[in-house]
CSV table of C-alpha atoms in Angstrom, one decimal:
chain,number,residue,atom,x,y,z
A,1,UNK,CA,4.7,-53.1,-18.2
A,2,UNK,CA,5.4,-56.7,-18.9
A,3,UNK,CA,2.4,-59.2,-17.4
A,4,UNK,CA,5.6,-60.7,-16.1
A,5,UNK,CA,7.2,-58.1,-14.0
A,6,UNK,CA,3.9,-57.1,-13.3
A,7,UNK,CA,3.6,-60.8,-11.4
A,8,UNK,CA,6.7,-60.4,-9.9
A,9,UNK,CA,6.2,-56.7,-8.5
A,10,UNK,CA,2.8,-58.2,-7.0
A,11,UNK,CA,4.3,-61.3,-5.5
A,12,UNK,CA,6.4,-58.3,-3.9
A,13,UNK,CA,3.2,-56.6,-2.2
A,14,UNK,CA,1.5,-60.1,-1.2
A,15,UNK,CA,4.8,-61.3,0.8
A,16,UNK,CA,5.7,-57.6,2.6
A,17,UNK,CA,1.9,-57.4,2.9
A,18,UNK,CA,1.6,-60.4,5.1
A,19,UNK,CA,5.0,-60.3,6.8
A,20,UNK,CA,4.0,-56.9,8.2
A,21,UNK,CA,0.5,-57.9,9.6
A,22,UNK,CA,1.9,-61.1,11.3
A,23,UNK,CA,4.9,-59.0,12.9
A,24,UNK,CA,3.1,-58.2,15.7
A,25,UNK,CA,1.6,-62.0,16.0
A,26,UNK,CA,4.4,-64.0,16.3
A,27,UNK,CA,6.3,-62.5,19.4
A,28,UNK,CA,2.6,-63.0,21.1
A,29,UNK,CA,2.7,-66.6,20.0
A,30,UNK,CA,5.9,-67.2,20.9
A,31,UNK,CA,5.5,-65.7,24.5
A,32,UNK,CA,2.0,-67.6,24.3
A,33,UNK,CA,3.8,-70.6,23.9
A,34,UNK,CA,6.8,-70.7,26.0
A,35,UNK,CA,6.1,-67.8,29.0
A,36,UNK,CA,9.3,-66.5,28.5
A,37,UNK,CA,10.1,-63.1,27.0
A,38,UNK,CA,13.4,-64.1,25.6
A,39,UNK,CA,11.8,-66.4,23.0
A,40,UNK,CA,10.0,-63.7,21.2
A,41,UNK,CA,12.8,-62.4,18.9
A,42,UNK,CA,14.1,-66.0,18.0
A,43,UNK,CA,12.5,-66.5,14.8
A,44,UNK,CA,13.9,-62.6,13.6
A,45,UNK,CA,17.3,-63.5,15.8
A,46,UNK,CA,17.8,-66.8,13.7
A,47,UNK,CA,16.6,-65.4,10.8
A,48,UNK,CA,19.3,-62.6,10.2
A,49,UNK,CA,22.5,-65.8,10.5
A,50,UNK,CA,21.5,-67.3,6.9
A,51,UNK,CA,21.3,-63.7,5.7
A,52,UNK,CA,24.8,-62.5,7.0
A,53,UNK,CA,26.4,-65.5,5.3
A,54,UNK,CA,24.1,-65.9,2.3
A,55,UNK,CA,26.9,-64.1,0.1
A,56,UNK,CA,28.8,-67.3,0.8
A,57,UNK,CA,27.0,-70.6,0.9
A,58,UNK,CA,24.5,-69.2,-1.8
A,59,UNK,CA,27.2,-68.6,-4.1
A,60,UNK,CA,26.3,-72.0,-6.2
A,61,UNK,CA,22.6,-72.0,-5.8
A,62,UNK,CA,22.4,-68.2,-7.1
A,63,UNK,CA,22.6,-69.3,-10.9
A,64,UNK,CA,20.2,-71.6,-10.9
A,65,UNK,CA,17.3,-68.9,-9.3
A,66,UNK,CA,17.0,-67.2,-12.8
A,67,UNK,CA,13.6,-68.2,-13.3
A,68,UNK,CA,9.9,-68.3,-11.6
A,69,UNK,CA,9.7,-72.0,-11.1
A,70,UNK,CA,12.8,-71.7,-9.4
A,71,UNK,CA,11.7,-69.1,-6.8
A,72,UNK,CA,8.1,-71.1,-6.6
A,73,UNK,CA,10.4,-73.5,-5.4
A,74,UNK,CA,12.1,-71.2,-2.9
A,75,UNK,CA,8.8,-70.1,-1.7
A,76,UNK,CA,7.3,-73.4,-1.1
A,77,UNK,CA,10.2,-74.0,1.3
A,78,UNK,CA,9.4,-70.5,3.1
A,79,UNK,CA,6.0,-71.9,3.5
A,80,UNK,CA,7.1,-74.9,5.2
A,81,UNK,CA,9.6,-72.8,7.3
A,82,UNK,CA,6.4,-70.3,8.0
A,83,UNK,CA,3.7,-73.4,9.0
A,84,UNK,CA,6.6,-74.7,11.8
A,85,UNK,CA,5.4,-72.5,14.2
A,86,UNK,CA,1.2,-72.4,14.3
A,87,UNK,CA,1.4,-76.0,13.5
A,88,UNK,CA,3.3,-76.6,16.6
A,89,UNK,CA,1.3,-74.4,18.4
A,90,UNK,CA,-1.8,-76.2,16.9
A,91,UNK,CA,-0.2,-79.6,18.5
A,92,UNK,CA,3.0,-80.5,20.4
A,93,UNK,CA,3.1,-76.6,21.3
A,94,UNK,CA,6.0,-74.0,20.5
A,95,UNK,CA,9.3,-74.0,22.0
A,96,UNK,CA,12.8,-72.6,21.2
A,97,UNK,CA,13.6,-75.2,18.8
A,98,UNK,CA,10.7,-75.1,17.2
A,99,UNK,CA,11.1,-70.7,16.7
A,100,UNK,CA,14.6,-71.1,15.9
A,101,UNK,CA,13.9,-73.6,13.0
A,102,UNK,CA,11.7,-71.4,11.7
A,103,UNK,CA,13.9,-68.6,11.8
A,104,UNK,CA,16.8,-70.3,10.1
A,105,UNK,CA,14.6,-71.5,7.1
A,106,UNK,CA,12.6,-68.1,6.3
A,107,UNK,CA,16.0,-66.5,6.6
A,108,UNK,CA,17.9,-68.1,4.5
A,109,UNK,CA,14.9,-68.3,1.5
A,110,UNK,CA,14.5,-65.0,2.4
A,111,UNK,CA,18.4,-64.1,2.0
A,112,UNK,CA,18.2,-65.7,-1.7
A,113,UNK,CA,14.9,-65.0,-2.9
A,114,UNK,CA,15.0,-60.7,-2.9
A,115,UNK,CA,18.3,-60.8,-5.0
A,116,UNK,CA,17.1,-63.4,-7.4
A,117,UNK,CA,13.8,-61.7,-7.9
A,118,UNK,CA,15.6,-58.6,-8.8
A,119,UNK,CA,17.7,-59.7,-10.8
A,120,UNK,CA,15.0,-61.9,-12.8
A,121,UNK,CA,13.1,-58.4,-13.0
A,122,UNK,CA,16.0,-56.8,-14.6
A,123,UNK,CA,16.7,-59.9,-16.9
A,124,UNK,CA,13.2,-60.0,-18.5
A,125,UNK,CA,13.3,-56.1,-18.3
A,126,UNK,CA,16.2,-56.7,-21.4
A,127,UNK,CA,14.2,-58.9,-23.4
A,128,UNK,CA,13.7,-57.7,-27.0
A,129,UNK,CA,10.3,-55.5,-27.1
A,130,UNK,CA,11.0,-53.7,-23.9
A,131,UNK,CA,11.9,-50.0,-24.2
A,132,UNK,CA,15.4,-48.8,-22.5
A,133,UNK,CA,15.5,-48.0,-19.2
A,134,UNK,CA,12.6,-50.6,-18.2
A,135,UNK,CA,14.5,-52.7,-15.4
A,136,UNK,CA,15.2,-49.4,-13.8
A,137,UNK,CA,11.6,-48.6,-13.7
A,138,UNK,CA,10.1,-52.2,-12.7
A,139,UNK,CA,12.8,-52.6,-9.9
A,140,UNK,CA,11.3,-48.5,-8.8
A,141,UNK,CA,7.6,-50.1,-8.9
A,142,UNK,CA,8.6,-53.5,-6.7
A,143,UNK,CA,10.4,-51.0,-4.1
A,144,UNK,CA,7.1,-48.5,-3.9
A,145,UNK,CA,5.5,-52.2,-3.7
A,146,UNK,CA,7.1,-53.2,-0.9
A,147,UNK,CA,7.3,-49.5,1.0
A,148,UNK,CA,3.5,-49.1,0.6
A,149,UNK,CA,2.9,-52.2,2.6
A,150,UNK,CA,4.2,-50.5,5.7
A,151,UNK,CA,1.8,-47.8,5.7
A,152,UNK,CA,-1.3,-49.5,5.9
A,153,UNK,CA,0.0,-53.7,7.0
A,154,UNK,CA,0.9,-53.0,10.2
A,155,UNK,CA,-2.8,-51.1,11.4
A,156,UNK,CA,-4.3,-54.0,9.5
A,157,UNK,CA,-2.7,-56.3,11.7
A,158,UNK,CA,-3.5,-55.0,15.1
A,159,UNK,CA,-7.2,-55.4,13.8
A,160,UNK,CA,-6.8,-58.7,13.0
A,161,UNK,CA,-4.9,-59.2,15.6
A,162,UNK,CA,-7.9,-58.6,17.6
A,163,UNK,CA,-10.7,-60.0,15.3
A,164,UNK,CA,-8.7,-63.3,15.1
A,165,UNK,CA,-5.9,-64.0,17.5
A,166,UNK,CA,-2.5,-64.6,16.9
A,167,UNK,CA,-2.2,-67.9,15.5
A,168,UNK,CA,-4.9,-67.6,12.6
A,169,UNK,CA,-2.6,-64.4,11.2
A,170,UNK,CA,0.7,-66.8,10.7
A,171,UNK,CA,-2.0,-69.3,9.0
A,172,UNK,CA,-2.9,-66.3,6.9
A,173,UNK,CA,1.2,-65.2,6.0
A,174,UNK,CA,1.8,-69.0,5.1
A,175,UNK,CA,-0.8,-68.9,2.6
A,176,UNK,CA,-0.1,-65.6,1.4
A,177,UNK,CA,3.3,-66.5,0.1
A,178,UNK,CA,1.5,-70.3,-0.9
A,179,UNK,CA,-0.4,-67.8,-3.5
A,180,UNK,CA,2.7,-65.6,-4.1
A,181,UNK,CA,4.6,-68.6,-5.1
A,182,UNK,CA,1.4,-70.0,-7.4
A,183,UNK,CA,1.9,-66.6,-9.1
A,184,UNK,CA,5.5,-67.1,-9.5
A,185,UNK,CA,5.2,-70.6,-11.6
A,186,UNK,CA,3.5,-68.6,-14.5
A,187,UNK,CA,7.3,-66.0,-14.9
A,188,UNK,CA,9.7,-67.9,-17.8
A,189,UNK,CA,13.6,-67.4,-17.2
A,190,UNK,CA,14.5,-64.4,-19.3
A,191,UNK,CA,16.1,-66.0,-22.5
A,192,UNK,CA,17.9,-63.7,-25.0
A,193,UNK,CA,17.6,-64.9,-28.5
A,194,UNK,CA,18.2,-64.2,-31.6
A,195,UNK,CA,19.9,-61.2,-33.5
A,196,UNK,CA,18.3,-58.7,-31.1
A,197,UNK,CA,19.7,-60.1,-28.4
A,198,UNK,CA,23.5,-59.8,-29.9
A,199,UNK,CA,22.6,-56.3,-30.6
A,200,UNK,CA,21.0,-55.1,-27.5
A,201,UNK,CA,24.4,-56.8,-25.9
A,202,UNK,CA,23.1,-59.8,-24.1
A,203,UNK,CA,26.5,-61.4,-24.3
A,204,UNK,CA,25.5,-64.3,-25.8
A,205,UNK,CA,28.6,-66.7,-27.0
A,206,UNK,CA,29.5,-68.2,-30.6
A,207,UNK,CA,27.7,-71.7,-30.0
A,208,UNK,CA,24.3,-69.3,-29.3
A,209,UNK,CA,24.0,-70.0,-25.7
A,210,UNK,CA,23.3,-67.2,-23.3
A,211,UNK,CA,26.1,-66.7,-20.7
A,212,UNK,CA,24.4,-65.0,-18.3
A,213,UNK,CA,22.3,-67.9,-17.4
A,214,UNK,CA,25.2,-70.4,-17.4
A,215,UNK,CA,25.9,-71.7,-14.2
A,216,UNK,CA,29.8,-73.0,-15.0
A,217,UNK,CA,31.3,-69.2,-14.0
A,218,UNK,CA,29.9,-68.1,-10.7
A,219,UNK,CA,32.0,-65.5,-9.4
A,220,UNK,CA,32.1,-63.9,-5.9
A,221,UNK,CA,30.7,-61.1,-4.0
A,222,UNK,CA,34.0,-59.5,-3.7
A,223,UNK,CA,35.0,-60.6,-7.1
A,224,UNK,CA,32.1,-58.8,-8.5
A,225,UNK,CA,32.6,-55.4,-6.4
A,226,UNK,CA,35.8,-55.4,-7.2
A,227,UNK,CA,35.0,-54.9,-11.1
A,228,UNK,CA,33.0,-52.3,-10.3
A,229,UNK,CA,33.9,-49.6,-8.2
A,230,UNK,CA,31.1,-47.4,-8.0
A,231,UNK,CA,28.6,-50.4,-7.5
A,232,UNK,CA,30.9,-51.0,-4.7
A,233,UNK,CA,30.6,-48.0,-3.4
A,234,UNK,CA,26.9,-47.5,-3.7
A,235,UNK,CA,26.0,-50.9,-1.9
A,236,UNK,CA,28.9,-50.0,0.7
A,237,UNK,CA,26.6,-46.9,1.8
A,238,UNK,CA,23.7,-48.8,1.9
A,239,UNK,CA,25.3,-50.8,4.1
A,240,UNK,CA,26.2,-48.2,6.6
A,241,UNK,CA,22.7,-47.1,5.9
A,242,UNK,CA,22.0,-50.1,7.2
A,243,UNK,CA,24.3,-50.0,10.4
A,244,UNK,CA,23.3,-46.7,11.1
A,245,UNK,CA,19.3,-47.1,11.2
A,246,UNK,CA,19.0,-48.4,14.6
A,247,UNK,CA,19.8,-44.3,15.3
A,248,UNK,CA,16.3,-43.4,13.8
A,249,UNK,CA,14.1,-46.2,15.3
A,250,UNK,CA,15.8,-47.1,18.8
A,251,UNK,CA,16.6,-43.5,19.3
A,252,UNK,CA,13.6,-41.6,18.7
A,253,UNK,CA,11.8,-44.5,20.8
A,254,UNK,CA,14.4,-43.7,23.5
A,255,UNK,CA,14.7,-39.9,22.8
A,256,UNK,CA,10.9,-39.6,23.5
A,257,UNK,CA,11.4,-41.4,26.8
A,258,UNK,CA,15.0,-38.8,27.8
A,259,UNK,CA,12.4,-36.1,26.7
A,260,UNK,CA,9.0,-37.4,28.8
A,261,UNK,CA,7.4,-37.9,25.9
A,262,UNK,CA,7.1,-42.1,25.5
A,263,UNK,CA,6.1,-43.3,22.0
A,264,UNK,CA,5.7,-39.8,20.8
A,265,UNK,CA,8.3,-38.4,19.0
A,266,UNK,CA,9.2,-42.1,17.1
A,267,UNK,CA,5.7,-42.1,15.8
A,268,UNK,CA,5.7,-39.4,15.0
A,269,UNK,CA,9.2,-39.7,13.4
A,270,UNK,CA,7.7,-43.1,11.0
A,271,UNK,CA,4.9,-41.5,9.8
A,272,UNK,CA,6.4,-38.5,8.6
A,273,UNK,CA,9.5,-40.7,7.1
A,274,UNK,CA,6.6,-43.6,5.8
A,275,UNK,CA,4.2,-41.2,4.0
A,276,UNK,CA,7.1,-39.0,2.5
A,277,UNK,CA,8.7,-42.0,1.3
A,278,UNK,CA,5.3,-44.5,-0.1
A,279,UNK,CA,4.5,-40.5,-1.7
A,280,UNK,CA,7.5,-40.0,-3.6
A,281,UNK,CA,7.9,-43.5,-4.7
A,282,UNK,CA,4.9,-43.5,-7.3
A,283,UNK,CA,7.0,-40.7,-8.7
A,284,UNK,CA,10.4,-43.0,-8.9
A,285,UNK,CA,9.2,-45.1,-11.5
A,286,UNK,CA,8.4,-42.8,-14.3
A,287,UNK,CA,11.5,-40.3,-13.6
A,288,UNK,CA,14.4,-43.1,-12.5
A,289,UNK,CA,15.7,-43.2,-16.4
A,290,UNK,CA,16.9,-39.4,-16.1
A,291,UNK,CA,18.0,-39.9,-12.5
A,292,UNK,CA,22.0,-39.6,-12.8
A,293,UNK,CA,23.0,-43.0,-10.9
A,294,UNK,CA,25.8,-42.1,-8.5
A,295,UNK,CA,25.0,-38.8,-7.5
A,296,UNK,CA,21.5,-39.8,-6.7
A,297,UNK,CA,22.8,-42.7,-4.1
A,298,UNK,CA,25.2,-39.8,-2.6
A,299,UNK,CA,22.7,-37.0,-2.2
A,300,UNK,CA,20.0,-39.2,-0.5
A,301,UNK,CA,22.7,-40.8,2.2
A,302,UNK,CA,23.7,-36.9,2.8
A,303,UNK,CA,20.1,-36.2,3.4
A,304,UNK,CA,19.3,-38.7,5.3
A,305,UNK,CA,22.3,-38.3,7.3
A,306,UNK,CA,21.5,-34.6,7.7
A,307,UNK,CA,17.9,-36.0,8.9
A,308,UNK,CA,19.9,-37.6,11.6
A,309,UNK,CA,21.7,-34.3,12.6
A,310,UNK,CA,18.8,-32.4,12.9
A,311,UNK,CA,16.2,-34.7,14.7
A,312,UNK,CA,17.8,-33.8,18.4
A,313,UNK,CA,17.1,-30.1,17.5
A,314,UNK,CA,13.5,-30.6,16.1
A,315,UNK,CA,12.7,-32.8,19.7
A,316,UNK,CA,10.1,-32.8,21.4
A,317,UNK,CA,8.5,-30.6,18.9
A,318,UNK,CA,6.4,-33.9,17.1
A,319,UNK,CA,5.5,-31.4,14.0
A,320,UNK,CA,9.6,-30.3,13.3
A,321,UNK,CA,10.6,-34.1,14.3
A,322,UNK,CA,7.7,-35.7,11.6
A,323,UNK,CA,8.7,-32.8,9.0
A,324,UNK,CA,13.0,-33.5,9.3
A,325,UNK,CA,12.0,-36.9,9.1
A,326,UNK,CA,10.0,-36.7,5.9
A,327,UNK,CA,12.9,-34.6,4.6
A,328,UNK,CA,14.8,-37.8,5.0
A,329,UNK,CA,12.8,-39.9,4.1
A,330,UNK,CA,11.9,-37.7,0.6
A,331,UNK,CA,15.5,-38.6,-0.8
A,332,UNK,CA,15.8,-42.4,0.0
A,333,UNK,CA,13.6,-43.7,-2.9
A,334,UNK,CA,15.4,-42.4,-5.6
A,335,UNK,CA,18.9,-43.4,-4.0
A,336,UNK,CA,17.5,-47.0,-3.6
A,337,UNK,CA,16.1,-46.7,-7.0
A,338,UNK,CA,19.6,-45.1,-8.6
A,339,UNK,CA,21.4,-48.0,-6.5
A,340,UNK,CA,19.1,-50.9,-8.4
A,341,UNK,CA,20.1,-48.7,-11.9
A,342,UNK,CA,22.6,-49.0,-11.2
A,343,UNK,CA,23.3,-53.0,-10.7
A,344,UNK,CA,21.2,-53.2,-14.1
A,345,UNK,CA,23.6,-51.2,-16.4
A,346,UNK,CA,27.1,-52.5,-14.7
A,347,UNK,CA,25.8,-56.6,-14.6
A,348,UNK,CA,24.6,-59.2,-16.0
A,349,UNK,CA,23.6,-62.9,-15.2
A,350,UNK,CA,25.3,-64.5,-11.9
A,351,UNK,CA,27.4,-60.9,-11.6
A,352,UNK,CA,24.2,-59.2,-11.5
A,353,UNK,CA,22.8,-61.7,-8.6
A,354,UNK,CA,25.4,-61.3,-6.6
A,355,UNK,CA,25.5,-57.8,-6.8
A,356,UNK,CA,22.0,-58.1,-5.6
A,357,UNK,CA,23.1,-59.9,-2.6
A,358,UNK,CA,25.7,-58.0,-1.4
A,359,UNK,CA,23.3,-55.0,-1.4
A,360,UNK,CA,20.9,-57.2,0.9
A,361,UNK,CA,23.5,-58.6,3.0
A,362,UNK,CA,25.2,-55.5,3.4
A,363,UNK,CA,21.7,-53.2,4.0
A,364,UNK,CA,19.8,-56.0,5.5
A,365,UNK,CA,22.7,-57.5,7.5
A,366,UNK,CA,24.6,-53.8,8.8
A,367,UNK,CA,20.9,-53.0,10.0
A,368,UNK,CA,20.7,-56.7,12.5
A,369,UNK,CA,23.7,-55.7,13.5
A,370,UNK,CA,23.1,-51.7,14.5
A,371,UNK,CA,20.2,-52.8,16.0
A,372,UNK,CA,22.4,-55.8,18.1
A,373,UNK,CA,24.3,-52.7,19.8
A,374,UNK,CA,22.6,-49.7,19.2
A,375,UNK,CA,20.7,-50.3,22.6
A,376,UNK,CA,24.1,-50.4,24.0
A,377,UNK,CA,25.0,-47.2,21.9
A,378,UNK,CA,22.3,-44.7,23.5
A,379,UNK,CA,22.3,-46.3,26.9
A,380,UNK,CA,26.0,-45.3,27.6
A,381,UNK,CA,26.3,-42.1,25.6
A,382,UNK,CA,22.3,-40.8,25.0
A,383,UNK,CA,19.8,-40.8,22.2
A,384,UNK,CA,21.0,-37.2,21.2
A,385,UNK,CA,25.0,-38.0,20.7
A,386,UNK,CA,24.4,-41.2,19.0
A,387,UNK,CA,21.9,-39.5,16.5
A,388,UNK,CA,24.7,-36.7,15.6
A,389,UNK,CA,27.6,-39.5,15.4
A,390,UNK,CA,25.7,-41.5,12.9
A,391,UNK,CA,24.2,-38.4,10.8
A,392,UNK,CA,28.1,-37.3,10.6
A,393,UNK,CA,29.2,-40.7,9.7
A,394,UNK,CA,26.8,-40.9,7.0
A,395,UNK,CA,27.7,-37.7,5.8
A,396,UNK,CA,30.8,-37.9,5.8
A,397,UNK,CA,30.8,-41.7,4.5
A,398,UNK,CA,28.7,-40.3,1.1
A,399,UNK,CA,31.0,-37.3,0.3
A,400,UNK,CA,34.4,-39.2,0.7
A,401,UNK,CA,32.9,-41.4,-1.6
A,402,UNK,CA,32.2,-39.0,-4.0
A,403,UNK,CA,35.4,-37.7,-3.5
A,404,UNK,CA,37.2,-40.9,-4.4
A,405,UNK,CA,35.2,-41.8,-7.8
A,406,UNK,CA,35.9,-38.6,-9.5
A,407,UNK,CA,39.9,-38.8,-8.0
A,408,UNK,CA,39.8,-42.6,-9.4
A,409,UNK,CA,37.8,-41.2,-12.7
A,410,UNK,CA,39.9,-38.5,-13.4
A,411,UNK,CA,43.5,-40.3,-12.5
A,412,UNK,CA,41.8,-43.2,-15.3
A,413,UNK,CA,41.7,-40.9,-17.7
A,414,UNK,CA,44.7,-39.0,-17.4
A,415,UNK,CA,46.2,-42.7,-17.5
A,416,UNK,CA,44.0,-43.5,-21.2
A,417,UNK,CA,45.3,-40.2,-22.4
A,418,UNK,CA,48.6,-40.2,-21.2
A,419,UNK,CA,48.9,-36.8,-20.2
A,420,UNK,CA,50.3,-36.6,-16.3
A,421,UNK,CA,50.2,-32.6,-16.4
A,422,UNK,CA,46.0,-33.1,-16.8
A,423,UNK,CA,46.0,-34.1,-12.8
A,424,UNK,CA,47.1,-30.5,-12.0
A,425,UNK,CA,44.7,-29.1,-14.1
């Protein structure tokens, strides 16, 4: 692989690394701080407004992310957003404006830097020298980077946690993504050139400049899924991916406490979904070329919706609840992966950022918000109903989907050949 998406798929594992062993720091700090409960979701609260309307006051700033400078840059700001909180704890001491602050600014770097860094990936991924199908396969390895973080991070941190203290852990995440954005500084903007670069289709124009990193054309979100269809489509079931999640997590957790069996039955629900999903995903990379895009995004929403239908029958049997839940989880990679494929082959430049951001405000976003009312959702109508409803609205979602692609592919055809009588056919 490029030393340059190799940088940028490690940058990936530092930052997930050390945002998943401080998760379980900062709500102690914060209830440390301020003796009130309520404070302790503030920072992940505030952080989830920049990233719901990222799509729209990011739309200037995404075309001038296309390089690792520019993210350093992005990162240095996390930083600052990161150090708000110890260094107040360290002095005038932590309080709701001080969380909040810190939420807003780690949110909204956040909510730009994933899709910029994917879509630098895939930019550098086209650079004459690199063999088809590379962006595919370097977006597969920053995903397995970023899902093998949650296998081992989390363990690590309740160690810490207890070697340390709290505080010293959010010193440790701010100077974890200090390094990641050191690392960053050394990856170029990709920059077609040349007669390769006409060939392999950069789009660059007559004068020689390269349109996708021209920042005079920025079009929207909608703009962009609009053009394509089945893009849209495929980051549309992410996003009720997204919505429906809070189904797995709050509903196990609260399925195990209908079932007398507190703590159990979600454990054991993560760790078969976590280990099926880190295993499969060193397999993603080096099999995502001859992954056919849009069916693979349909299957794995259909089996992970079928996950969903089954997990009240497997309960409170932990083996049958950790096994349908690996099932689940077995599919998701290669969706994900298909999805990213996806963005590379239909975009390019700003379109292919903002396609990147409407998957991570639509995934990212729909999953804040399940999780705002799912609570509400099992508390009036039970763990068990809620995790049918949302396997059969995934379900159903994916294969209506389907369905309208190949009735939109086939009535464009009939339309290019001009042969009406073909729809019957």
């Amino acid at each position: 692989m490029h030393q340059h998406l190799t940088t940028l798929t490690a940058t990936t594992f530092v930052t997930w690394t050390g945002q998943r062993i401080t998760a379980v720091a900062l709500p102690l700090v914060a209830l440390d701080q301020t003796g009130d409960a309520w404070t302790t979701g503030l920072v992940g609260g505030f952080a989830g407004l920049p990233l719901l309307t990222s799509a729209w006051w990011g739309r200037g700033l995404r075309s001038r992310l296309t390089s690792g400078p520019a993210l350093a840059v992005l990162l240095g700001v996390q930083v600052l957003g990161l150090l708000l909180v110890p260094a107040a704890a360290a002095g005038v001491g932590v309080g709701a404006v001080v969380l909040c602050a810190s939420g807003l600014v780690t949110g909204a770097t956040s909510a730009m830097l994933a899709p910029a860094q994917r879509a630098l990936t895939a930019d550098l991924a086209e650079l004459p020298g690199n063999p088809p199908g590379t962006g595919a396969r370097a977006l597969a390895w920053q995903d397995l980077a970023h899902r093998s973080s949650m296998i081992f991070a989390p363990a690590l941190g309740a160690w810490l946690l207890v070697a340390w203290g709290a505080e010293p852990l959010l010193w440790c995440e701010a100077a974890a993504v200090a390094l990641a954005a050191g690392a960053m500084l050394t990856v170029p903007a990709a920059r077609h050139e040349g007669p390769a670069a006409d060939d392999a289709g950069a789009g660059a124009r007559p004068d020689g400049t390269d349109r996708r990193q021209s920042p005079d054309a920025v079009p929207s979100v909608r703009a962009v899924l609009r053009a394509h269809p089945d893009l849209a489509i495929g980051i549309g079931l992410a996003g009720i991916g997204g919505i429906t999640w809070f189904a797995f997590t709050l509903g196990l957790a609260l399925l195990g406490a209908e079932l007398d069996r507190p703590g159990e039955l979600i454990a054991a629900g993560m760790t078969g979904y976590g280990v099926a999903t880190v295993g499969v995903s060193f397999v993603v990379p080096l099999v995502v070329h001859r992954v056919p895009r849009v069916p693979a995004i349909v299957v794995s929403w259909v089996t992970l919706g079928l996950a969903y239908l089954a997990l009240p029958l497997a309960a409170p049997n932990l083996l049958a609840v950790g096994v349908v839940s690996a099932l689940g989880g077995l599919a998701m990679p290669f969706g994900i992966a298909a999805l990213n494929a996806l963005v590379v082959d239909r975009t390019t430049g700003a379109e292919r950022s903002a396609a990147f951001t409407a998957e991570t405000v639509l995934h990212s976003g729909g999953a804040s918000a399940g999780l705002l009312v799912g609570g509400a959702l099992i508390g009036a109508f039970g763990a068990g109903p809620v995790l049918v409803v949302a396997g059969v609205l995934q379900v159903v979602a994916a294969l209506g989907a389907a369905v309208w692609l190949r009735t939109r592919h086939r009535t464009a055809r009939v339309r290019r050949s001009g042969h009406p009588s073909d729809l019957y056919v």
